[in-house]
Coordinates of C-alpha atoms and ligand atoms in Angstrom, one line a residue:
M198 CA 46.2 185.5 147.2
N199 CA 47.5 189.0 147.1
L200 CA 47.2 190.6 143.7
C201 CA 48.0 193.9 142.1
M202 CA 46.3 195.3 139.0
I203 CA 48.3 198.0 137.1
G204 CA 45.8 200.1 135.3
T205 CA 42.2 200.5 136.5
G206 CA 40.4 200.8 133.2
Y207 CA 37.7 198.6 131.9
V208 CA 39.8 195.5 132.3
G209 CA 41.9 196.2 135.4
L210 CA 39.0 197.6 137.4
V211 CA 36.5 194.9 136.6
S212 CA 38.9 192.0 137.0
G213 CA 40.5 193.5 140.1
T214 CA 37.1 194.0 141.7
C215 CA 36.0 190.5 140.7
F216 CA 39.2 188.9 142.0
A217 CA 38.6 190.7 145.3
D218 CA 35.0 189.4 145.4
L219 CA 36.5 185.9 145.1
G220 CA 38.3 186.5 148.4
N221 CA 41.7 187.8 147.2
K222 CA 43.3 190.9 148.5
V223 CA 43.6 193.2 145.5
Y224 CA 45.6 196.4 145.0
C225 CA 44.5 198.5 142.1
V226 CA 47.0 201.1 140.9
D227 CA 46.6 203.7 138.2
K228 CA 48.8 206.6 137.1
D229 CA 45.6 208.7 136.8
I230 CA 45.4 210.3 140.3
D231 CA 41.8 211.5 139.7
K232 CA 40.7 207.9 139.0
I233 CA 42.1 206.7 142.2
K234 CA 40.6 209.6 144.2
K235 CA 37.2 208.8 142.8
L236 CA 37.6 205.1 143.4
N237 CA 38.5 205.8 147.0
L238 CA 35.1 207.4 147.3
S239 CA 33.6 204.2 145.7
I240 CA 32.8 206.1 142.5
S241 CA 33.5 204.1 139.4
P242 CA 35.2 206.1 136.6
I243 CA 33.5 203.9 134.1
Y244 CA 29.9 202.8 133.5
E245 CA 29.6 199.0 133.8
P246 CA 26.4 197.5 135.2
G247 CA 26.8 196.1 138.7
L248 CA 30.3 197.4 139.2
D249 CA 29.6 200.3 141.7
E250 CA 28.0 197.9 144.1
L251 CA 30.8 195.4 143.9
I252 CA 33.4 198.1 144.4
K253 CA 31.6 199.4 147.5
K254 CA 31.2 195.9 149.0
N255 CA 34.8 194.8 148.5
R256 CA 36.3 198.1 149.6
S257 CA 34.3 198.0 152.8
D258 CA 35.4 194.4 153.4
G259 CA 39.0 195.6 153.1
R260 CA 39.9 193.3 150.2
L261 CA 39.9 196.0 147.5
I262 CA 42.5 198.8 147.8
F263 CA 42.9 201.7 145.3
T264 CA 46.3 203.4 145.6
N265 CA 49.0 205.3 143.8
N266 CA 51.6 203.7 146.0
L267 CA 53.0 201.3 143.5
K268 CA 55.9 200.3 145.8
K269 CA 53.6 198.9 148.6
A270 CA 51.2 197.4 146.1
V271 CA 54.0 195.5 144.3
K272 CA 55.8 194.4 147.5
D273 CA 52.6 193.1 149.1
S274 CA 51.5 191.1 146.0
D275 CA 52.3 187.6 144.7
I276 CA 50.9 188.3 141.2
I277 CA 51.0 191.6 139.3
F278 CA 48.6 192.0 136.4
I279 CA 49.4 194.6 133.7
C280 CA 46.1 196.0 132.5
V281 CA 47.2 199.2 130.7
G282 CA 46.0 200.3 127.3
T283 CA 47.6 199.0 124.1
P284 CA 46.3 201.4 121.4
N285 CA 47.7 201.6 117.8
K286 CA 50.4 204.0 117.1
K287 CA 49.2 207.2 115.5
N288 CA 48.3 206.7 111.8
S289 CA 49.8 203.2 112.0
K290 CA 48.6 199.6 112.4
E291 CA 51.4 198.9 114.8
V292 CA 50.6 198.4 118.5
D293 CA 51.9 201.1 120.8
L294 CA 53.4 199.2 123.8
K295 CA 54.8 202.3 125.6
Y296 CA 52.3 202.0 128.5
V297 CA 53.1 198.3 128.9
Y298 CA 56.9 198.9 128.9
S299 CA 56.6 201.9 131.2
A300 CA 54.5 199.9 133.6
V301 CA 57.1 197.0 133.5
K302 CA 60.0 199.4 134.2
N303 CA 58.1 201.0 137.1
I304 CA 57.1 197.6 138.6
I305 CA 60.5 195.9 138.5
K306 CA 62.1 198.8 140.5
H307 CA 60.1 197.5 143.5
V308 CA 60.7 193.8 143.1
S309 CA 63.3 192.1 145.2
E310 CA 61.8 188.6 145.5
K311 CA 59.8 186.0 143.4
K312 CA 56.8 187.5 141.6
I313 CA 54.6 186.6 138.7
L314 CA 54.1 189.3 136.2
I315 CA 51.1 188.8 134.0
T316 CA 50.1 190.7 130.8
K317 CA 46.3 190.9 130.8
S318 CA 46.6 193.7 128.3
T319 CA 46.2 192.5 124.7
V320 CA 49.8 192.4 123.4
P321 CA 51.4 191.2 120.2
V322 CA 53.2 187.9 119.9
G323 CA 56.7 188.3 121.4
T324 CA 55.8 191.1 123.9
G325 CA 56.4 188.7 126.8
D326 CA 59.8 187.9 125.4
S327 CA 60.6 191.6 125.2
I328 CA 59.5 192.1 128.8
E329 CA 61.7 189.2 129.9
K330 CA 64.6 190.9 128.2
I331 CA 64.0 194.1 130.2
I332 CA 63.8 192.1 133.4
K333 CA 67.1 190.2 132.6
K334 CA 68.8 193.5 131.9
N335 CA 67.7 194.7 135.3
R336 CA 69.0 191.4 136.9
K337 CA 65.6 190.4 138.3
K338 CA 65.5 186.9 136.9
Y339 CA 63.1 185.7 139.7
I340 CA 60.2 187.5 138.0
E341 CA 58.2 185.1 135.9
V342 CA 56.5 186.6 132.8
V343 CA 53.1 185.1 131.9
S344 CA 50.4 185.9 129.4
N345 CA 46.8 185.7 130.6
P346 CA 44.7 187.6 128.0
E347 CA 41.3 189.0 129.0
F348 CA 38.1 188.1 127.0
L349 CA 35.5 190.1 128.9
R350 CA 33.0 192.2 127.0
E351 CA 32.2 195.7 128.1
G352 CA 28.6 195.9 129.3
E353 CA 28.7 192.3 130.4
A354 CA 32.1 192.4 132.0
I355 CA 31.2 191.1 135.5
R356 CA 29.3 188.2 134.2
D357 CA 32.0 187.4 131.7
F358 CA 34.6 187.5 134.4
R359 CA 32.6 185.1 136.6
F360 CA 31.5 182.8 133.8
P361 CA 34.2 182.8 131.2
D362 CA 34.2 180.3 128.4
R363 CA 37.9 179.7 128.9
I364 CA 40.8 181.0 130.9
V365 CA 43.9 181.1 128.7
V366 CA 47.3 181.0 130.4
G367 CA 50.5 181.1 128.5
S368 CA 53.8 180.4 130.1
N369 CA 57.1 178.7 129.4
N370 CA 57.2 177.4 133.0
K371 CA 54.8 174.6 133.9
N372 CA 54.8 175.4 137.6
I373 CA 53.0 178.7 136.8
F374 CA 49.9 176.7 135.5
K375 CA 49.4 175.2 139.0
I376 CA 49.5 178.6 140.7
L377 CA 47.1 180.2 138.2
N378 CA 44.8 177.2 138.3
K379 CA 44.5 177.8 142.0
L380 CA 43.8 181.5 141.5
Y381 CA 41.1 180.7 139.0
Q382 CA 39.8 177.6 140.8
P383 CA 36.4 179.2 141.7
L384 CA 35.7 179.9 138.0
V385 CA 37.0 176.5 136.8
N386 CA 34.7 174.9 139.4
K387 CA 31.8 176.6 137.7
G388 CA 32.7 175.2 134.3
A389 CA 35.3 177.6 132.8
K390 CA 37.9 175.7 130.7
F391 CA 41.4 176.3 132.0
F392 CA 43.6 176.3 128.9
T393 CA 47.3 176.3 129.0
T394 CA 49.8 177.0 126.2
S395 CA 53.1 178.7 125.5
R396 CA 53.3 182.4 126.3
R397 CA 53.4 183.3 122.6
G398 CA 50.4 181.0 122.0
A399 CA 48.3 182.9 124.6
E400 CA 49.3 186.2 123.1
L401 CA 48.2 185.1 119.6
I402 CA 44.9 183.4 120.8
K403 CA 43.7 186.8 122.0
Y404 CA 44.3 188.6 118.6
A405 CA 43.1 185.6 116.6
S406 CA 39.9 185.5 118.6
N407 CA 39.1 189.1 118.1
A408 CA 40.0 189.1 114.4
F409 CA 37.8 186.0 113.9
L410 CA 34.8 187.7 115.6
A411 CA 35.4 190.9 113.6
T412 CA 35.5 188.7 110.4
K413 CA 32.1 187.2 111.3
I414 CA 30.5 190.6 111.8
T415 CA 32.0 191.9 108.6
F416 CA 30.9 188.9 106.6
I417 CA 27.3 189.3 107.7
N418 CA 27.4 193.0 107.1
E419 CA 28.5 192.4 103.5
I420 CA 25.8 189.8 103.0
A421 CA 23.3 192.5 104.4
N422 CA 24.4 194.8 101.6
L423 CA 23.5 192.1 99.1
C424 CA 20.2 191.5 100.9
E425 CA 19.3 195.1 100.4
K426 CA 19.8 194.8 96.7
T427 CA 17.9 191.5 96.3
N428 CA 14.9 192.1 98.6
I429 CA 15.9 189.4 101.1
N430 CA 15.8 189.7 104.9
I431 CA 19.2 189.4 106.4
E432 CA 17.7 188.1 109.6
D433 CA 16.5 185.0 107.7
I434 CA 20.1 184.5 106.4
S435 CA 21.6 184.9 109.9
L436 CA 19.2 182.4 111.3
G437 CA 19.6 180.1 108.3
I438 CA 23.4 180.0 108.5
G439 CA 23.8 180.4 112.2
S440 CA 21.7 177.3 112.9
D441 CA 24.6 175.3 111.5
S442 CA 26.5 174.3 114.6
R443 CA 29.8 174.5 112.6
I444 CA 29.0 178.2 112.1
G445 CA 27.1 179.3 115.2
G446 CA 24.5 182.1 115.4
R447 CA 26.5 184.6 117.5
F448 CA 28.1 187.6 116.0
L449 CA 25.9 187.3 112.9
R450 CA 23.7 190.3 113.5
A451 CA 24.1 192.8 110.7
G452 CA 24.5 196.4 111.8
P453 CA 27.0 199.3 111.7
A454 CA 30.7 198.8 111.3
F455 CA 32.3 197.0 114.2
A456 CA 33.7 199.5 116.7
G457 CA 34.8 199.8 120.3
S458 CA 38.1 199.6 122.1
C459 CA 39.2 196.2 120.8
F460 CA 38.2 194.9 117.4
P461 CA 39.4 197.9 115.3
K462 CA 42.8 198.1 117.0
D463 CA 43.3 194.4 117.4
T464 CA 42.6 193.6 113.8
K465 CA 45.2 196.2 112.8
G466 CA 47.6 194.9 115.5
L467 CA 47.3 191.4 114.1
V468 CA 48.0 192.5 110.5
S469 CA 51.0 194.5 111.8
T470 CA 52.3 191.3 113.6
G471 CA 51.8 189.4 110.3
D472 CA 53.8 192.1 108.4
K473 CA 56.6 191.8 111.0
F474 CA 56.9 188.1 110.4
K475 CA 56.3 188.5 106.6
I476 CA 53.0 186.8 106.7
D477 CA 50.2 188.3 104.5
L478 CA 47.1 188.1 106.7
S479 CA 44.9 189.0 103.7
V480 CA 41.6 188.0 105.2
V481 CA 42.1 190.3 108.2
K482 CA 43.3 193.1 105.9
S483 CA 40.1 192.9 103.8
V484 CA 38.0 192.9 107.0
I485 CA 39.6 196.1 108.1
K486 CA 39.0 197.6 104.6
S487 CA 35.4 196.5 104.4
N488 CA 34.7 197.8 107.9
Q489 CA 36.1 201.2 107.0
K490 CA 33.9 201.3 103.9
R491 CA 30.9 200.5 106.0
K492 CA 31.4 203.5 108.2
I493 CA 31.3 205.7 105.1
L494 CA 28.3 203.8 103.6
H495 CA 26.1 204.4 106.7
T496 CA 27.1 208.0 107.0
K497 CA 26.4 208.7 103.3
R498 CA 23.1 206.8 103.5
I499 CA 21.7 209.7 105.6
N500 CA 21.7 211.8 102.4
K501 CA 19.8 209.1 100.6
I502 CA 17.2 209.0 103.3
I503 CA 16.6 212.7 103.9
G504 CA 18.2 214.3 100.8
N505 CA 20.0 217.6 101.6
I506 CA 21.1 217.5 105.3
K507 CA 21.3 221.3 105.5
N508 CA 18.9 222.7 108.2
K509 CA 17.6 219.2 108.9
K510 CA 17.0 218.3 112.6
I511 CA 18.3 214.9 113.5
A512 CA 17.9 212.9 116.7
F513 CA 20.7 210.6 117.5
L514 CA 19.8 207.9 120.0
G515 CA 22.8 206.2 121.6
V516 CA 26.4 207.3 120.8
T517 CA 28.5 204.6 122.5
F518 CA 29.7 201.7 120.3
K519 CA 27.4 199.3 122.1
P520 CA 24.8 199.3 125.0
N521 CA 25.6 199.1 128.7
T522 CA 28.9 200.9 128.4
D523 CA 30.1 204.5 128.3
D524 CA 33.0 203.6 126.0
M525 CA 33.2 205.9 122.9
R526 CA 36.4 204.4 121.4
D527 CA 36.0 204.1 117.7
S528 CA 32.2 204.4 117.8
T529 CA 30.5 205.0 114.5
S530 CA 28.8 208.0 116.0
L531 CA 32.2 209.7 115.9
N532 CA 32.0 209.6 112.1
M533 CA 28.3 210.2 111.7
I534 CA 27.6 213.1 114.0
P535 CA 30.5 215.4 112.7
Y536 CA 29.4 214.5 109.1
I537 CA 25.8 215.7 109.8
C538 CA 26.9 218.9 111.5
K539 CA 29.5 219.7 108.9
H540 CA 26.8 219.5 106.2
G541 CA 24.5 221.9 108.0
G542 CA 22.3 219.5 110.0
K543 CA 21.5 220.0 113.6
V544 CA 22.0 217.0 115.9
F545 CA 20.2 216.4 119.2
Y546 CA 21.7 213.4 120.8
Y547 CA 20.8 211.3 123.8
D548 CA 22.8 208.6 125.5
P549 CA 21.9 206.9 128.8
T550 CA 25.5 207.4 129.9
G551 CA 25.3 211.1 129.5
E552 CA 27.0 213.9 127.5
K553 CA 30.2 213.1 125.7
K554 CA 33.3 215.3 125.6
Q555 CA 33.9 214.3 122.0
F556 CA 30.9 216.3 120.8
K557 CA 31.2 219.3 123.1
K558 CA 33.1 221.4 120.5
I559 CA 31.0 220.5 117.5
K560 CA 28.7 223.3 116.4
N561 CA 25.0 222.3 116.2
C562 CA 25.5 219.1 118.2
I563 CA 23.4 219.3 121.4
F564 CA 23.0 216.8 124.2
K565 CA 19.5 216.2 125.5
S566 CA 18.9 214.5 128.8
N567 CA 16.1 212.2 127.6
I568 CA 14.6 210.6 124.5
K569 CA 11.6 212.9 124.2
E570 CA 13.7 216.0 124.3
A571 CA 16.0 214.7 121.7
C572 CA 13.2 213.6 119.3
K573 CA 10.8 216.5 119.5
N574 CA 10.3 218.1 116.1
V575 CA 13.0 216.2 114.2
D576 CA 13.1 215.2 110.6
L577 CA 15.0 212.0 111.2
I578 CA 15.7 209.7 114.2
I579 CA 18.9 207.6 114.0
L580 CA 18.9 204.6 116.2
H581 CA 22.6 204.1 116.7
T582 CA 23.1 201.9 119.8
D583 CA 20.7 199.1 120.9
W584 CA 20.1 200.2 124.5
D585 CA 17.0 198.5 125.9
E586 CA 15.2 201.9 126.4
F587 CA 15.2 202.4 122.6
K588 CA 13.4 199.2 121.8
S589 CA 9.8 200.1 122.4
L590 CA 9.4 203.7 121.4
E591 CA 6.1 205.2 120.4
F592 CA 7.6 207.4 117.7
N593 CA 4.3 209.1 116.7
K594 CA 3.9 210.3 120.3
I595 CA 7.4 211.5 120.9
V596 CA 7.9 213.3 117.6
K597 CA 5.8 216.4 117.5
R598 CA 5.7 216.7 113.7
K599 CA 4.5 214.7 110.7
G600 CA 6.7 213.1 108.0
F601 CA 9.7 212.2 110.1
K602 CA 11.8 209.2 109.2
V603 CA 13.6 206.6 111.3
Y604 CA 17.0 205.1 110.4
D605 CA 17.6 202.0 112.5
L606 CA 21.2 200.7 112.4
R607 CA 20.3 197.9 114.8
N608 CA 17.1 196.5 113.3
L609 CA 15.2 197.1 116.5
Y610 CA 11.8 197.4 114.9
N611 CA 9.6 195.3 112.7
C612 CA 9.2 196.8 109.2
E613 CA 5.5 195.9 108.9
Y614 CA 4.8 197.5 112.3
M615 CA 6.5 200.7 111.2
K616 CA 4.6 200.7 108.0
S617 CA 1.3 200.3 109.9
K618 CA 2.2 203.4 111.9
N619 CA 2.9 205.3 108.6
I620 CA 6.6 205.8 109.6
K621 CA 9.2 205.9 106.8
Y622 CA 11.6 203.3 108.2
Y623 CA 15.1 202.4 107.0
S624 CA 17.0 199.5 108.5
I625 CA 19.9 197.1 107.7
G626 CA 19.7 194.3 105.1
R627 CA 15.9 194.1 105.0
P628 CA 13.5 194.4 102.1
D629 CA 12.1 197.8 101.4
I630 CA 8.3 197.4 102.1
S631 CA 7.4 201.1 102.0
Ligands
LIG996 P1 41.7 201.6 129.6 O1 42.2 202.7 128.7 O2 40.3 201.7 130.0 O3 42.5 201.6 130.9 C1 43.9 201.6 131.0 C2 44.3 202.2 132.3 O4 45.7 202.0 132.5 C3 44.1 203.7 132.4 O5 43.3 204.0 133.5 C4 45.5 204.3 132.5 O6 45.5 205.5 133.3 C5 46.2 203.2 133.1 N1 47.7 203.2 133.0 C6 48.4 203.4 131.8 N2 49.7 203.3 132.1 C7 49.8 203.1 133.4 C8 50.9 202.8 134.3 N3 52.2 202.9 133.8 N4 50.7 202.6 135.6 C9 49.4 202.6 136.1 N5 48.4 202.8 135.3 C10 48.5 203.0 134.0 O7 42.0 200.3 128.9 P2 41.1 198.9 128.9 O8 40.0 199.0 128.0 O9 40.9 198.5 130.3 O10 42.1 197.9 128.1 C11 43.3 197.5 128.8 C12 43.9 196.3 128.0 O11 43.0 195.2 128.0 C13 44.1 196.7 126.5 O12 45.3 196.0 126.1 C14 42.9 196.1 125.8 O13 43.1 195.8 124.5 C15 42.6 194.9 126.7 N6 41.2 194.4 126.7 C16 40.2 195.3 126.8 C17 38.9 194.9 126.8 C18 37.8 195.9 126.9 O14 36.6 195.5 126.7 N7 38.0 197.2 127.1 C19 38.6 193.5 126.8 C20 39.7 192.6 126.7 C21 41.0 193.1 126.7

């Protein structure tokens, strides 16, 4: 099939490239001219393992086309996927749909025959209905509006595209299911569940999924707080409850507040939809509140660990919200690093995906290009993101001074092991054995 992806971010670029790899001809369009220029040199604007190679291969096979020529891309395609961002409005829980509507208006200018227009972006219940109204107003009734939310995870996006648990398609027209089933056939053949529902149903499945996962994380994080006070190991609790097949063990690892480009904004977006329909989504509301508190709790804990932050040297390992991505959106590091620097501490940070523009203007926040450089002579090491390269560090060799401490937000190390090395070690939800 001929496909067009509008927006070449984490979702549009990965799914567009993967669709091309399945043999489709895919146009990827973005309003960001620099992104398209880079992509035409086979340089990915994002860090996602395996993506560069896949882009190169499919570009050279002529199936993957990066362009700013929306008109040609739309005219040549049977299916158009909207993959633009859907952030929250400034200081509001409400979802800002301006990128979606702007994309719709631009697309429909170039449509003069039957097309399927799919929202892959995460959009609130009823957005498809609003898009349909715009289409009707423009007398382009032959455009079919469908919801096909995306569930891939950054860092594992290619694998998630190829082996999804389920593909959700929401439409009010049953013929659409046949066409999309054909498009997704290679994935269905490998075991993906092809799940059909109403358009509104698909829109809500995406928000409800993310809110549920965020709830699971928040729940275990709160239990971790209790473990810290009661000298219990949170990992035993996670295993103990996660072994119940009704609960399941995933998303039960205690750590920092949930972050990233989806959970924070989608939990708020769902509450806002609830408010619109006068439904009090009190569970999700308290999840948002608890998560916000957790950001502060971990930041303030730095004081408890090293006392006065002033003039202390702190190594910060990993600043992205999770490993294998360069995505900084809503990362806890955005709270912690400015806090340390504001209180007179000096931060040396290292991230495998390089320096971050978010910290460039912060005084006393310095990027180091490797772990050793970041950790030399520090008072405290904060393990913020669980990149593999942080999992087997020989702290006593890399820190060139005595009495340093380690604050591990990901429970990457064994407490007894750290004690045996005479390292003062602080982790999440585990008994203090120092
Ligand atoms: P992103 O910010 O990485 O990418 C969005 C892209 O759209 C940008 O490159 C931007 O320039 C482009 N764009 C905006 N308006 C445009 C227009 N009118 N025409 C052409 N290009 C336009 O966003 P993302 O992380 O890929 O997320 C996209 C959507 O997918 C969001 O709704 C998000 O919630 C959802 N989603 C994201 C993930 C994820 O892990 N990032 C996972 C599942 C779903």
